[in-house]
XYZ file of C-alpha atoms in Angstrom:
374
model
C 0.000 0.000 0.000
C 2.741 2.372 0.947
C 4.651 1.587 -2.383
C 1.489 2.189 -4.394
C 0.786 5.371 -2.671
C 4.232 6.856 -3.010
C 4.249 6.100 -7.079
C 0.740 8.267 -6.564
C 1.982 11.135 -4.970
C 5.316 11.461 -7.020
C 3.932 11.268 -10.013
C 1.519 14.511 -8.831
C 4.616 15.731 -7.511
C 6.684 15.344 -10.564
C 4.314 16.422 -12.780
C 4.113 19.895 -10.695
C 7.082 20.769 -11.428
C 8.238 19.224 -14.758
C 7.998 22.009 -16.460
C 9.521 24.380 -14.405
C 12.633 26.608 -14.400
C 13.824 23.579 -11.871
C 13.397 20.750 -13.851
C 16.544 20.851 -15.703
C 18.161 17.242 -15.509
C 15.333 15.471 -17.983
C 16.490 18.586 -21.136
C 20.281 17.034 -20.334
C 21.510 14.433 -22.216
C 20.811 11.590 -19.582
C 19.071 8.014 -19.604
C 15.650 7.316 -18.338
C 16.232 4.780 -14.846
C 13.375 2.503 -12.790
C 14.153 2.562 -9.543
C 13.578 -1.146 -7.457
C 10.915 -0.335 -5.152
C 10.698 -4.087 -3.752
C 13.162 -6.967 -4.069
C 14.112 -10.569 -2.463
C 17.030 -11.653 -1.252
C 17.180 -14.256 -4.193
C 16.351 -11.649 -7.357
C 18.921 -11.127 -9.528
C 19.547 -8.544 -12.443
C 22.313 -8.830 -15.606
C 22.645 -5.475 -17.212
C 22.901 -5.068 -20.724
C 26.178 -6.798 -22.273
C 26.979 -8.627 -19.234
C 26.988 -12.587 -19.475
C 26.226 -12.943 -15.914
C 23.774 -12.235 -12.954
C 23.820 -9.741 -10.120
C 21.858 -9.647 -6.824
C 19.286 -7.037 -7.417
C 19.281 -4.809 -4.096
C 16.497 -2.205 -3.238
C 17.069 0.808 -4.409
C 18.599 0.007 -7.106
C 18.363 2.059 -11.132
C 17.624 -0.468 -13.762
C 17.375 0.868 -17.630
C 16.374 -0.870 -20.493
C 17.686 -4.129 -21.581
C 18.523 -5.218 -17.957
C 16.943 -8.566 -16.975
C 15.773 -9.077 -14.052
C 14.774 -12.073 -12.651
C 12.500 -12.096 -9.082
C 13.146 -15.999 -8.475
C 9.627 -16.377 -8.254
C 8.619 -13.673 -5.985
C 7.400 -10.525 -7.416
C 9.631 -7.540 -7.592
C 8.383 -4.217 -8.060
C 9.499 -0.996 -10.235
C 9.074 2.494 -10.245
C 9.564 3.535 -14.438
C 10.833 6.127 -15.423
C 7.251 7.458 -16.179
C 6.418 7.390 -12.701
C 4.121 4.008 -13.315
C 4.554 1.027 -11.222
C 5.360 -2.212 -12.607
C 5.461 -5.554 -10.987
C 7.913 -8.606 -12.101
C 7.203 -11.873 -11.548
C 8.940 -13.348 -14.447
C 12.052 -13.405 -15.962
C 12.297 -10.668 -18.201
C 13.527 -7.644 -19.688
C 12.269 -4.139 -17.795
C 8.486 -3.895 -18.447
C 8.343 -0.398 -18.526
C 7.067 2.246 -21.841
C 9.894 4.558 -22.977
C 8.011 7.776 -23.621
C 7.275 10.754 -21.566
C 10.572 9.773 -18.877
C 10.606 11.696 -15.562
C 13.487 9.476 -13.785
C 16.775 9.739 -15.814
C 19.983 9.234 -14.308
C 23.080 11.163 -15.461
C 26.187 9.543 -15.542
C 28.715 11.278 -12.956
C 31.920 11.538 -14.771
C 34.143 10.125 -11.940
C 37.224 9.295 -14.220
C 38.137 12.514 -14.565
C 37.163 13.989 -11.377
C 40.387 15.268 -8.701
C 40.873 14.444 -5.119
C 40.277 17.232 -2.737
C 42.280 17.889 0.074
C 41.196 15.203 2.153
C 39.280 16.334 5.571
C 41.092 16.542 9.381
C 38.461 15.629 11.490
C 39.650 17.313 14.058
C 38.743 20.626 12.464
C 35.216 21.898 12.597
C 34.885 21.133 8.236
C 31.922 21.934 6.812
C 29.393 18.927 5.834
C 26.824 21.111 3.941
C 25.778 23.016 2.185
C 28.744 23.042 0.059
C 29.894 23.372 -3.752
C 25.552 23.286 -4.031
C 22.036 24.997 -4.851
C 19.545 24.983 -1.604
C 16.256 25.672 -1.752
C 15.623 27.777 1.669
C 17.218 31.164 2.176
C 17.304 29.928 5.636
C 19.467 26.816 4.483
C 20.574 23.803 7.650
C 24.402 24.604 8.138
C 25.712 21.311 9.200
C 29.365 20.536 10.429
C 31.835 18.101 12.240
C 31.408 17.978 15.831
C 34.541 18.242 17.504
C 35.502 16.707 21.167
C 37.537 19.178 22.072
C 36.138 22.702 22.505
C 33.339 24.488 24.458
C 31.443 25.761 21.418
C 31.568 26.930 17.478
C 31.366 30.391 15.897
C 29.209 30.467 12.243
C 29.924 32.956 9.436
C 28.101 33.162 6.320
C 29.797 36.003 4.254
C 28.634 37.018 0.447
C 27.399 40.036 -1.344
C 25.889 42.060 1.244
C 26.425 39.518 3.871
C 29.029 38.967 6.234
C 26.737 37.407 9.244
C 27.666 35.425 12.668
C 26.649 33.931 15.316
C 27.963 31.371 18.067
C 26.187 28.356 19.491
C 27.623 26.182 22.925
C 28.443 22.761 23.539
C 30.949 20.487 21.683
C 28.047 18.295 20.536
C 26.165 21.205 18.627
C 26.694 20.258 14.858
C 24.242 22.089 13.164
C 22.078 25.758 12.752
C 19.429 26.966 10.494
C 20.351 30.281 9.138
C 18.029 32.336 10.632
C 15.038 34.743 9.256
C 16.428 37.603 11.041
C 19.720 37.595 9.538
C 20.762 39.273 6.179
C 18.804 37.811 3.504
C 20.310 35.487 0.940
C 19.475 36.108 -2.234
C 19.439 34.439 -5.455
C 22.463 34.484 -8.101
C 24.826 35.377 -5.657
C 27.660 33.236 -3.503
C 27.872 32.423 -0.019
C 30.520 30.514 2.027
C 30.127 29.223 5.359
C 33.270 28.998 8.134
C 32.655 26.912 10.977
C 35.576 28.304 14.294
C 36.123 26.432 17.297
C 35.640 28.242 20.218
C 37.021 27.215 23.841
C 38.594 23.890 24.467
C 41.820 22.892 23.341
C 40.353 22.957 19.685
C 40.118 26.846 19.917
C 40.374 28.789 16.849
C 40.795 25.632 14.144
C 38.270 26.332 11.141
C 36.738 24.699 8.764
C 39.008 27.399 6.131
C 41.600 24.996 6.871
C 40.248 22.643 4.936
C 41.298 24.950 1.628
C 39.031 23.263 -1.235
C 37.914 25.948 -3.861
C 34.522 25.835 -5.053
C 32.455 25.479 -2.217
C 30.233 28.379 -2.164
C 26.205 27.647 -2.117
C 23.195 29.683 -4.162
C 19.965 29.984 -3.408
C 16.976 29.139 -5.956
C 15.167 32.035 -6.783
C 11.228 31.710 -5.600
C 9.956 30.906 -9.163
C 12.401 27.458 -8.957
C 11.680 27.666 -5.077
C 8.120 27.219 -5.168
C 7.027 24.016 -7.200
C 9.690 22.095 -5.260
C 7.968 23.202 -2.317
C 4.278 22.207 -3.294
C 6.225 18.868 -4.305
C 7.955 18.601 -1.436
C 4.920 19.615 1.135
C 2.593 17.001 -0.676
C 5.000 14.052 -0.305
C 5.172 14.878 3.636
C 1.431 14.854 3.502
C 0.602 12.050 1.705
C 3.535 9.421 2.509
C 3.005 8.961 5.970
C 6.586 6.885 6.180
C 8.866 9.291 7.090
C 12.192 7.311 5.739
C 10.199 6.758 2.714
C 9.278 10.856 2.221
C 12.646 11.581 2.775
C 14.093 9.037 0.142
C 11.667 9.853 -2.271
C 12.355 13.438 -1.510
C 16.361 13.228 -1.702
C 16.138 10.956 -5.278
C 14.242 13.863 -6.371
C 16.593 16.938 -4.888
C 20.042 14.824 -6.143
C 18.211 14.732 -9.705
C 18.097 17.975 -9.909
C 21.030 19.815 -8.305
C 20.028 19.922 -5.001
C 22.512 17.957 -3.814
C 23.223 19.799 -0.087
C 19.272 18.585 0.773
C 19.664 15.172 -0.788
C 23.046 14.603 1.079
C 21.412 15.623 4.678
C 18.006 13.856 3.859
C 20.253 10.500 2.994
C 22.212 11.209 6.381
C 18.677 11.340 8.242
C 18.314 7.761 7.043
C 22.014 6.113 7.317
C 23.203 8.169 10.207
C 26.746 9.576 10.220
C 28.921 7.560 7.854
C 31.410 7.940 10.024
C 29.964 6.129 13.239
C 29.452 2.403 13.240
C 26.110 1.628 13.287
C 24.627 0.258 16.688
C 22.392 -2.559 15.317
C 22.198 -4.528 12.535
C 20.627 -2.966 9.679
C 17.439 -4.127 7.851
C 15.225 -2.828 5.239
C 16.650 0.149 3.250
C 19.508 0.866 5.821
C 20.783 -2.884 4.761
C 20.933 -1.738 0.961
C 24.591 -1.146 -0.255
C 22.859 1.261 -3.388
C 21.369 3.697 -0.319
C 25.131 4.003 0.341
C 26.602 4.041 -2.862
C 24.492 6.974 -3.725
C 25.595 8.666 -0.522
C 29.176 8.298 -1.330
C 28.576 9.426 -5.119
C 26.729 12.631 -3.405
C 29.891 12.954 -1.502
C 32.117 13.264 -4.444
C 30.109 15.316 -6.284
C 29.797 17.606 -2.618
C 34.124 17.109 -2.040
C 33.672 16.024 1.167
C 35.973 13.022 0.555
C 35.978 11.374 4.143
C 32.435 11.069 3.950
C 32.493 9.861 0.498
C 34.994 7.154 1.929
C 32.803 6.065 4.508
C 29.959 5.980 2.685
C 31.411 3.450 0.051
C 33.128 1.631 2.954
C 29.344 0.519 4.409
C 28.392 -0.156 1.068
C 31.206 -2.498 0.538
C 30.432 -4.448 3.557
C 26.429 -5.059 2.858
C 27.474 -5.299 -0.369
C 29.469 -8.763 0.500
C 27.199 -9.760 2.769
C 24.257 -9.441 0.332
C 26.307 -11.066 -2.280
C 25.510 -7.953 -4.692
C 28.880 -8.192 -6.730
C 27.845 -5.044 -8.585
C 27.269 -2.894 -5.623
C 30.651 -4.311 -4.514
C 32.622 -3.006 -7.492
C 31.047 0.357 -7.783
C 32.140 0.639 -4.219
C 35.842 -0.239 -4.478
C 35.796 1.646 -7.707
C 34.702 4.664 -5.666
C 37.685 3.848 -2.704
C 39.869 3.362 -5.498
C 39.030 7.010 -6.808
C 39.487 8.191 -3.461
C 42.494 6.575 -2.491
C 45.783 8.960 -2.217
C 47.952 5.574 -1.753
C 49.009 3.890 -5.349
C 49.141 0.529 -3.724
C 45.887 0.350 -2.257
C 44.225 2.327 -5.489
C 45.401 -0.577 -7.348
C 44.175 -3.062 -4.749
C 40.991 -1.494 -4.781
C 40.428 -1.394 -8.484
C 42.121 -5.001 -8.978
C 39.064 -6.384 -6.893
C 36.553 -4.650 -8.713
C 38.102 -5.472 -11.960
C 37.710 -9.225 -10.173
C 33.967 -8.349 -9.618
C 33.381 -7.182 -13.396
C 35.247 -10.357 -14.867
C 32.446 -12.330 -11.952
C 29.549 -11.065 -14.020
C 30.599 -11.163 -17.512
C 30.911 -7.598 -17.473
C 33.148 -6.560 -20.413
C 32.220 -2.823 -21.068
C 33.129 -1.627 -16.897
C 36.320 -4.303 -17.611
C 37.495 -2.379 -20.107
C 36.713 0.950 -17.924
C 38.889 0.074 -15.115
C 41.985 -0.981 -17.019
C 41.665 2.242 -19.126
C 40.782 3.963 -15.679
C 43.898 2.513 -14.008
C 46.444 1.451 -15.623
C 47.661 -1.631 -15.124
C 44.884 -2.834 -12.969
C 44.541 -5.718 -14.791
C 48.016 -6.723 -15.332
C-alpha cells in the first residue's frame, strides 16, 4: 500500500514541477532509470552486455535491456514514467519509454580530482557546500569536535558577512536564521565553521582549503514548485524514511545535492559512526550508500564519500551484490591517495566485473587505471 501510494503522490509531484525553471536534468543528455521499489534476497539482475547475474538490491536504477529475474517472488518498479510495474517473471524491464521523468546522469568520476582530504579534528563543513539549496534559511551542518566548548558560524557574500555562536561540543548544526541578512538568489555564499574554547580553539573549517564550495539559493519561481512537491510528499507518505528518500532521489536529480546529502544522512546516520544494530530494510541496501558516497564526491567532502562506500562495501558482500561491490571499491579506489591500495581497490573490482561477464566496466577500469589488470 505504501509503495502504491508513493508512485501516486510522485507522479503529482513530478508532474508539478516538470515544467519548471527547476526541472533541468530530464532537457540534459541523460538516460531514463526505474528505480527497485521491492526486491528478495534471491532476485537477480544482468545489465545489458553482461553474461552474468547480479543480486538485485532495493534501491537500485535499472534501464532498459537489464533482466531481471524475481526468483519467483514478485519484484516491483518504479519507471521512469512514474508508473509502477510488478515482475514476476524473468524478463527484460516492463516499462514504456516515452514521456521519462526518472533519468539518471552519468557522474563523470574518471576525470574527477581528489580534494584535500578532511582533518576531522577541524570543525569542516558537511553542507551546504559546492551546491544549490532551496531555503534562504538553508541547515548549516558541520563536524562535531571533542575538544572545545562551542563553534562560531559565518556566512559572508554580497551584502552579507553574518555570525553567530552556538555552545556545547556536541552542537553540529544551525538553520540560518530569518532575522539575519537575507540570501538572495544568483549570488555566492561561504560558510566557516571556528572552534571556540577547548583545546580545539580557533581551528576552522578554512583549513580545509578546497575551492569551489560556495552555495546559491533558488530564486522563488524554482523555489516554489519544489515546495508544493515537497509539502505534498510529507502529507501524503506517511513513512517518514520513505518521504525523505523519495524526496532526496528527487533533490540529487536535480542539483540539489546539499538537501539530498542531509536527507540520505537522516536515514544512514553519520557515515562515520558504526552503526549500533544490525541494519534491515533500506539501511541494509549497499545502493542507499553508494548513492551517498557518489553525493559525496560530487559535494568534495571526501571522508564522507569514503565512509559511505566503505558501508556499502560491507552489505554489499554480505548481500552477495557483486555489482554494488565493485562500484564501491571503484569509488575507494578514486578516493584513495595511496598507489598501492588504489590498485588493490580497483584489482578487486576489476575481479567483480570479470564475476559477471561484465566486459564494457572491464574495459573501464583498465583504461581507468592502468595496469589494474596486469
Amino acid at each position: 500500500m505504501a509503495l502504491l501510494l508513493i508512485t501516486t503522490v510522485l507522479t503529482i509531484a513530478m508532474f508539478i514541477y516538470s515544467n519548471s525553471a527547476i526541472s533541468k536534468v530530464a532537457a540534459q543528455d541523460a538516460s531514463s532509470i526505474s528505480l527497485v521499489t521491492q526486491t528478495n534476497t534471491d532476485a537477480g539482475v544482468r545489465r545489458a552486455g553482461w553474461s552474468g547475474f547480479s543480486k538485485l538490491s532495493l534501491g537500485a536504477s535499472i534501464e532498459s535491456g537489464d533482466l531481471i529475474d524475481p526468483k519467483g517472488k514478485p519484484v516491483r518498479v518504479l519507471c521512469a514514467n512514474l508508473t509502477e510495474q510488478v515482475i514476476t517473471d524473468i524478463g527484460p524491464v516492463p516499462c514504456p519509454k516515452e514521456r521519462a521523468v526518472l533519468v539518471q546522469e552519468g557522474l563523470a568520476l574518471a576525470g574527477w580530482q581528489r580534494s584535500r582530504p578532511q582533518d576531522i579534528t577541524v570543525p569542516f563543513l558537511i553542507s551546504p557546500r559546492a551546491t544549490a539549496v532551496t531555503s534562504a534559511q538553508p541547515l548549516i551542518m558541520w563536524n562535531a569536535l571533542l575538544d572545545t566548548d562551542g563553534y562560531k558560524i559565518t556566512v559572508r557574500g554580497e551584502g552579507v558577512d553574518w555570525s553567530t555562536e552556538v555552545k556545547g561540543a556536541a552542537n553540529d548544526k544551525l538553520n540560518y536564521p530569518k532575522d539575519a541578512p537575507p540570501l538572495t538568489p544568483d549570488n555566492k555564499y561561504t560558510v566557516e565553521i571556528v572552534a571556540v574554547g577547548g583545546t580545539a580553539d580557533g581551528r576552522s573549517s578554512s583549513e580545509e582549503d578546497t575551492p569551489g564550495m560556495s552555495f546559491t539559493v533558488l530564486a522563488p519561481t524554482d523555489f516554489q514548485p519544489i515546495k508544493k512537491a515537497k509539502d505534498l510528499i510529507r502529507t501524503r507518505v506517511h513513512d517518514k524514511v520513505l518521504a525523505d528518500l523519495t524526496i532526496a532521489h528527487f533533490y540529487a536529480q536535480n542539483g540539489l545535492n546539499a538537501e539530498a546529502l542531509q536527507l540520505l544522512l537522516n536515514i544512514t546516520g553519520d557515515p562515520l559512526v558504526a552503526p549500533k544494530n544490525t541494519p534491515k530494510g533500506l539501511i541494509a541496501s549497499p545502493v542507499l550508500y553508494l548513492k551517498l558516497g557518489d553525493l559525496c564526491i560530487e559535494s568534495r567532502l571526501d571522508i564522507y564519500a569514503a565512509a559511505a562506500y566503505n558501508r556499502a562495501l560491507d552489505l554489499a558482500k554480505q548481500n552477495d551484490d557483486t555489482e554494488s561491490a565493485a562500484n564501491a571499491l571503484l569509488g575507494l579506489a578514486r578516493l584513495s591517495s595511496d598507489s598501492k591500495q588504489q590498485l588493490e581497490y580497483a584489482n578487486e573490482a576489476l575481479k567483480d566485473w570479470q564475476t559477471l561477464g561484465a566486459i564494457q566496466q572491464v574495459e573501464a577500469v583498465q583504461q581507468e587505471f592502468k595496469g589494474s589488470g596486469s
